[in-house]
Amino acid sequence: MLHIKCPHCGLRSQNEFSYGGDATVKRPELNKEVSDQDWDNFVYLRKSPRGKHLELWQHISGCRQWIKVERDTLTHEIFTTLKANEEI
Amino acid sequence: MTLVSPLQHVHKKGIFGDCEDNNAKNLIKISEVKNLLIFQIVQYKKSNISLKDIKIDELNLNNEAPKVTFNNETRILWISPNNWLLTSKKQELRANINQIFNETDFAITDLSHSRAVIELEGENTKEVLKKGCPFNFNELNKNTCINSVFNGITITIDMMDDSPNKVRLYVLRSFGESLYHSITDACLEFGYKNI
């Protein structure tokens, strides 16, 4: 069981959160030509790192806000949590 | 038209659970709160209006988690950034709300008939909540509120008093009966009195 510190609500159980995937993926810019390969990479291709990973989580049963969590995928240690619009 | 409360068919008055050796004062009191005005207030991201300028029933909107601003009849719960739950027994506030909150700055939703509200009172109230909710209730102080889950049901908990502990649980109306059964099951070992 993880305990995640929501930047809005404080320390809460993982039960209240929903995992939202890799937070480092950038959407191709709007109104610009995108190759099929780039679009395919954006939609489907994800890294599966062993170690530090920046992830999106939603505090679905709490404040319902999306947050960023820097977590170690090996030890599950959580280093930092940020609001969705903040950068490390 | 007669009002049908969410727990009308399950909430029966009486004393239940392990109450033989318990003093009546130690029993957990469970009641359904009816006729409560419940409004969700959301300030739009693009809104520039200052919250200090807004008062409803002499109360300000406080954007500090997890504070509750309150007076005798009205409580404003912080739900998330720029999002509050206003609860009040003053039905006349219904008319004022749309005048106070500008349509271009706020989204106002009347939830009065879409929530079931259960009130628990007694020394063992936090012990009951600990059985189904992962939150550390030792950190829940008087006049604060949280959103969490109880046996998988999303709830809002408003800590109204701490001597003795008194909380209000807000849940979606359709989950009201399930939550009620979960809460009363958890209360059995302490004994409880439905009022």
PDB file of N, CA and C in Angstrom, chain A residues 44-84:
ATOM      1  N   TYR A  44       0.796   5.138 -28.286  1.00  0.00           N
ATOM      2  CA  TYR A  44       1.037   3.780 -27.777  1.00  0.00           C
ATOM      3  C   TYR A  44       2.381   3.556 -27.095  1.00  0.00           C
ATOM      4  N   LEU A  45       3.415   4.261 -27.525  1.00  0.00           N
ATOM      5  CA  LEU A  45       4.763   3.898 -27.071  1.00  0.00           C
ATOM      6  C   LEU A  45       5.053   4.491 -25.692  1.00  0.00           C
ATOM      7  N   ARG A  46       5.358   3.607 -24.755  1.00  0.00           N
ATOM      8  CA  ARG A  46       5.690   4.060 -23.402  1.00  0.00           C
ATOM      9  C   ARG A  46       6.964   3.371 -22.939  1.00  0.00           C
ATOM     10  N   LYS A  47       7.760   4.110 -22.173  1.00  0.00           N
ATOM     11  CA  LYS A  47       8.935   3.498 -21.559  1.00  0.00           C
ATOM     12  C   LYS A  47       8.485   2.739 -20.319  1.00  0.00           C
ATOM     13  N   SER A  48       9.270   1.748 -19.946  1.00  0.00           N
ATOM     14  CA  SER A  48       8.980   1.022 -18.710  1.00  0.00           C
ATOM     15  C   SER A  48      10.236   1.043 -17.853  1.00  0.00           C
ATOM     16  N   PRO A  49      10.533   2.202 -17.260  1.00  0.00           N
ATOM     17  CA  PRO A  49      11.818   2.357 -16.592  1.00  0.00           C
ATOM     18  C   PRO A  49      11.902   1.597 -15.265  1.00  0.00           C
ATOM     19  N   ARG A  50      13.112   1.238 -14.907  1.00  0.00           N
ATOM     20  CA  ARG A  50      13.374   0.619 -13.603  1.00  0.00           C
ATOM     21  C   ARG A  50      14.055   1.709 -12.786  1.00  0.00           C
ATOM     22  N   GLY A  51      13.332   2.291 -11.864  1.00  0.00           N
ATOM     23  CA  GLY A  51      13.892   3.401 -11.093  1.00  0.00           C
ATOM     24  C   GLY A  51      12.935   4.572 -11.071  1.00  0.00           C
ATOM     25  N   LYS A  52      13.481   5.780 -11.047  1.00  0.00           N
ATOM     26  CA  LYS A  52      12.636   6.970 -10.936  1.00  0.00           C
ATOM     27  C   LYS A  52      11.740   7.151 -12.152  1.00  0.00           C
ATOM     28  N   HIS A  53      10.496   7.469 -11.913  1.00  0.00           N
ATOM     29  CA  HIS A  53       9.532   7.612 -12.993  1.00  0.00           C
ATOM     30  C   HIS A  53       8.544   8.710 -12.611  1.00  0.00           C
ATOM     31  N   LEU A  54       8.298   9.631 -13.532  1.00  0.00           N
ATOM     32  CA  LEU A  54       7.324  10.698 -13.267  1.00  0.00           C
ATOM     33  C   LEU A  54       5.956  10.254 -13.798  1.00  0.00           C
ATOM     34  N   GLU A  55       4.996  10.197 -12.894  1.00  0.00           N
ATOM     35  CA  GLU A  55       3.686   9.631 -13.254  1.00  0.00           C
ATOM     36  C   GLU A  55       2.553  10.610 -12.976  1.00  0.00           C
ATOM     37  N   LEU A  56       1.458  10.416 -13.684  1.00  0.00           N
ATOM     38  CA  LEU A  56       0.228  11.154 -13.375  1.00  0.00           C
ATOM     39  C   LEU A  56      -0.662  10.279 -12.499  1.00  0.00           C
ATOM     40  N   TRP A  57      -1.247  10.885 -11.484  1.00  0.00           N
ATOM     41  CA  TRP A  57      -2.249  10.204 -10.665  1.00  0.00           C
ATOM     42  C   TRP A  57      -3.418  11.172 -10.492  1.00  0.00           C
ATOM     43  N   GLN A  58      -4.604  10.612 -10.343  1.00  0.00           N
ATOM     44  CA  GLN A  58      -5.743  11.473 -10.030  1.00  0.00           C
ATOM     45  C   GLN A  58      -6.274  11.132  -8.640  1.00  0.00           C
ATOM     46  N   HIS A  59      -6.492  12.158  -7.828  1.00  0.00           N
ATOM     47  CA  HIS A  59      -7.035  11.939  -6.479  1.00  0.00           C
ATOM     48  C   HIS A  59      -8.554  11.796  -6.604  1.00  0.00           C
ATOM     49  N   ILE A  60      -8.927  10.649  -7.142  1.00  0.00           N
ATOM     50  CA  ILE A  60     -10.295  10.449  -7.625  1.00  0.00           C
ATOM     51  C   ILE A  60     -11.324  10.457  -6.484  1.00  0.00           C
ATOM     52  N   SER A  61     -10.953   9.943  -5.324  1.00  0.00           N
ATOM     53  CA  SER A  61     -11.904   9.940  -4.199  1.00  0.00           C
ATOM     54  C   SER A  61     -11.613  11.057  -3.215  1.00  0.00           C
ATOM     55  N   GLY A  62     -10.798  12.003  -3.629  1.00  0.00           N
ATOM     56  CA  GLY A  62     -10.490  13.133  -2.752  1.00  0.00           C
ATOM     57  C   GLY A  62     -10.859  14.423  -3.430  1.00  0.00           C
ATOM     58  N   CYS A  63      -9.843  15.197  -3.800  1.00  0.00           N
ATOM     59  CA  CYS A  63     -10.114  16.508  -4.400  1.00  0.00           C
ATOM     60  C   CYS A  63     -10.321  16.420  -5.912  1.00  0.00           C
ATOM     61  N   ARG A  64     -10.173  15.228  -6.493  1.00  0.00           N
ATOM     62  CA  ARG A  64     -10.406  14.957  -7.912  1.00  0.00           C
ATOM     63  C   ARG A  64      -9.417  15.686  -8.829  1.00  0.00           C
ATOM     64  N   GLN A  65      -8.314  16.151  -8.260  1.00  0.00           N
ATOM     65  CA  GLN A  65      -7.308  16.855  -9.062  1.00  0.00           C
ATOM     66  C   GLN A  65      -6.271  15.867  -9.599  1.00  0.00           C
ATOM     67  N   TRP A  66      -5.739  16.192 -10.787  1.00  0.00           N
ATOM     68  CA  TRP A  66      -4.620  15.416 -11.331  1.00  0.00           C
ATOM     69  C   TRP A  66      -3.334  15.940 -10.703  1.00  0.00           C
ATOM     70  N   ILE A  67      -2.443  15.034 -10.346  1.00  0.00           N
ATOM     71  CA  ILE A  67      -1.156  15.441  -9.772  1.00  0.00           C
ATOM     72  C   ILE A  67      -0.032  14.647 -10.430  1.00  0.00           C
ATOM     73  N   LYS A  68       1.202  15.150 -10.272  1.00  0.00           N
ATOM     74  CA  LYS A  68       2.375  14.415 -10.751  1.00  0.00           C
ATOM     75  C   LYS A  68       3.083  13.798  -9.555  1.00  0.00           C
ATOM     76  N   VAL A  69       3.518  12.570  -9.738  1.00  0.00           N
ATOM     77  CA  VAL A  69       4.204  11.853  -8.659  1.00  0.00           C
ATOM     78  C   VAL A  69       5.507  11.294  -9.202  1.00  0.00           C
ATOM     79  N   GLU A  70       6.608  11.607  -8.536  1.00  0.00           N
ATOM     80  CA  GLU A  70       7.882  10.999  -8.913  1.00  0.00           C
ATOM     81  C   GLU A  70       8.107   9.795  -8.008  1.00  0.00           C
ATOM     82  N   ARG A  71       8.073   8.602  -8.624  1.00  0.00           N
ATOM     83  CA  ARG A  71       8.080   7.360  -7.851  1.00  0.00           C
ATOM     84  C   ARG A  71       9.156   6.433  -8.375  1.00  0.00           C
ATOM     85  N   ASP A  72       9.738   5.667  -7.486  1.00  0.00           N
ATOM     86  CA  ASP A  72      10.703   4.640  -7.897  1.00  0.00           C
ATOM     87  C   ASP A  72       9.917   3.366  -8.193  1.00  0.00           C
ATOM     88  N   THR A  73       9.995   2.898  -9.445  1.00  0.00           N
ATOM     89  CA  THR A  73       9.192   1.730  -9.829  1.00  0.00           C
ATOM     90  C   THR A  73       9.717   0.439  -9.203  1.00  0.00           C
ATOM     91  N   LEU A  74      10.949   0.505  -8.696  1.00  0.00           N
ATOM     92  CA  LEU A  74      11.545  -0.691  -8.095  1.00  0.00           C
ATOM     93  C   LEU A  74      11.183  -0.787  -6.610  1.00  0.00           C
ATOM     94  N   THR A  75      11.339   0.323  -5.894  1.00  0.00           N
ATOM     95  CA  THR A  75      11.129   0.300  -4.439  1.00  0.00           C
ATOM     96  C   THR A  75       9.787   0.922  -4.031  1.00  0.00           C
ATOM     97  N   HIS A  76       9.124   1.557  -4.965  1.00  0.00           N
ATOM     98  CA  HIS A  76       7.862   2.279  -4.720  1.00  0.00           C
ATOM     99  C   HIS A  76       8.046   3.516  -3.846  1.00  0.00           C
ATOM    100  N   GLU A  77       9.290   3.895  -3.613  1.00  0.00           N
ATOM    101  CA  GLU A  77       9.521   5.114  -2.832  1.00  0.00           C
ATOM    102  C   GLU A  77       9.017   6.318  -3.629  1.00  0.00           C
ATOM    103  N   ILE A  78       8.333   7.209  -2.950  1.00  0.00           N
ATOM    104  CA  ILE A  78       7.849   8.428  -3.612  1.00  0.00           C
ATOM    105  C   ILE A  78       8.737   9.599  -3.189  1.00  0.00           C
ATOM    106  N   PHE A  79       9.319  10.266  -4.181  1.00  0.00           N
ATOM    107  CA  PHE A  79      10.267  11.344  -3.895  1.00  0.00           C
ATOM    108  C   PHE A  79       9.567  12.697  -3.799  1.00  0.00           C
ATOM    109  N   THR A  80       8.774  13.025  -4.805  1.00  0.00           N
ATOM    110  CA  THR A  80       8.069  14.310  -4.791  1.00  0.00           C
ATOM    111  C   THR A  80       6.672  14.155  -5.397  1.00  0.00           C
ATOM    112  N   THR A  81       5.793  15.037  -4.989  1.00  0.00           N
ATOM    113  CA  THR A  81       4.488  15.140  -5.657  1.00  0.00           C
ATOM    114  C   THR A  81       4.279  16.610  -6.015  1.00  0.00           C
ATOM    115  N   LEU A  82       3.669  16.832  -7.165  1.00  0.00           N
ATOM    116  CA  LEU A  82       3.491  18.196  -7.680  1.00  0.00           C
ATOM    117  C   LEU A  82       2.078  18.375  -8.191  1.00  0.00           C
ATOM    118  N   LYS A  83       1.647  19.637  -8.258  1.00  0.00           N
ATOM    119  CA  LYS A  83       0.392  19.919  -8.951  1.00  0.00           C
ATOM    120  C   LYS A  83       0.612  19.653 -10.439  1.00  0.00           C
ATOM    121  N   ALA A  84      -0.470  19.407 -11.165  1.00  0.00           N
ATOM    122  CA  ALA A  84      -0.348  18.997 -12.567  1.00  0.00           C
ATOM    123  C   ALA A  84       0.352  20.048 -13.424  1.00  0.00           C
TER     124      ALA A  84
END
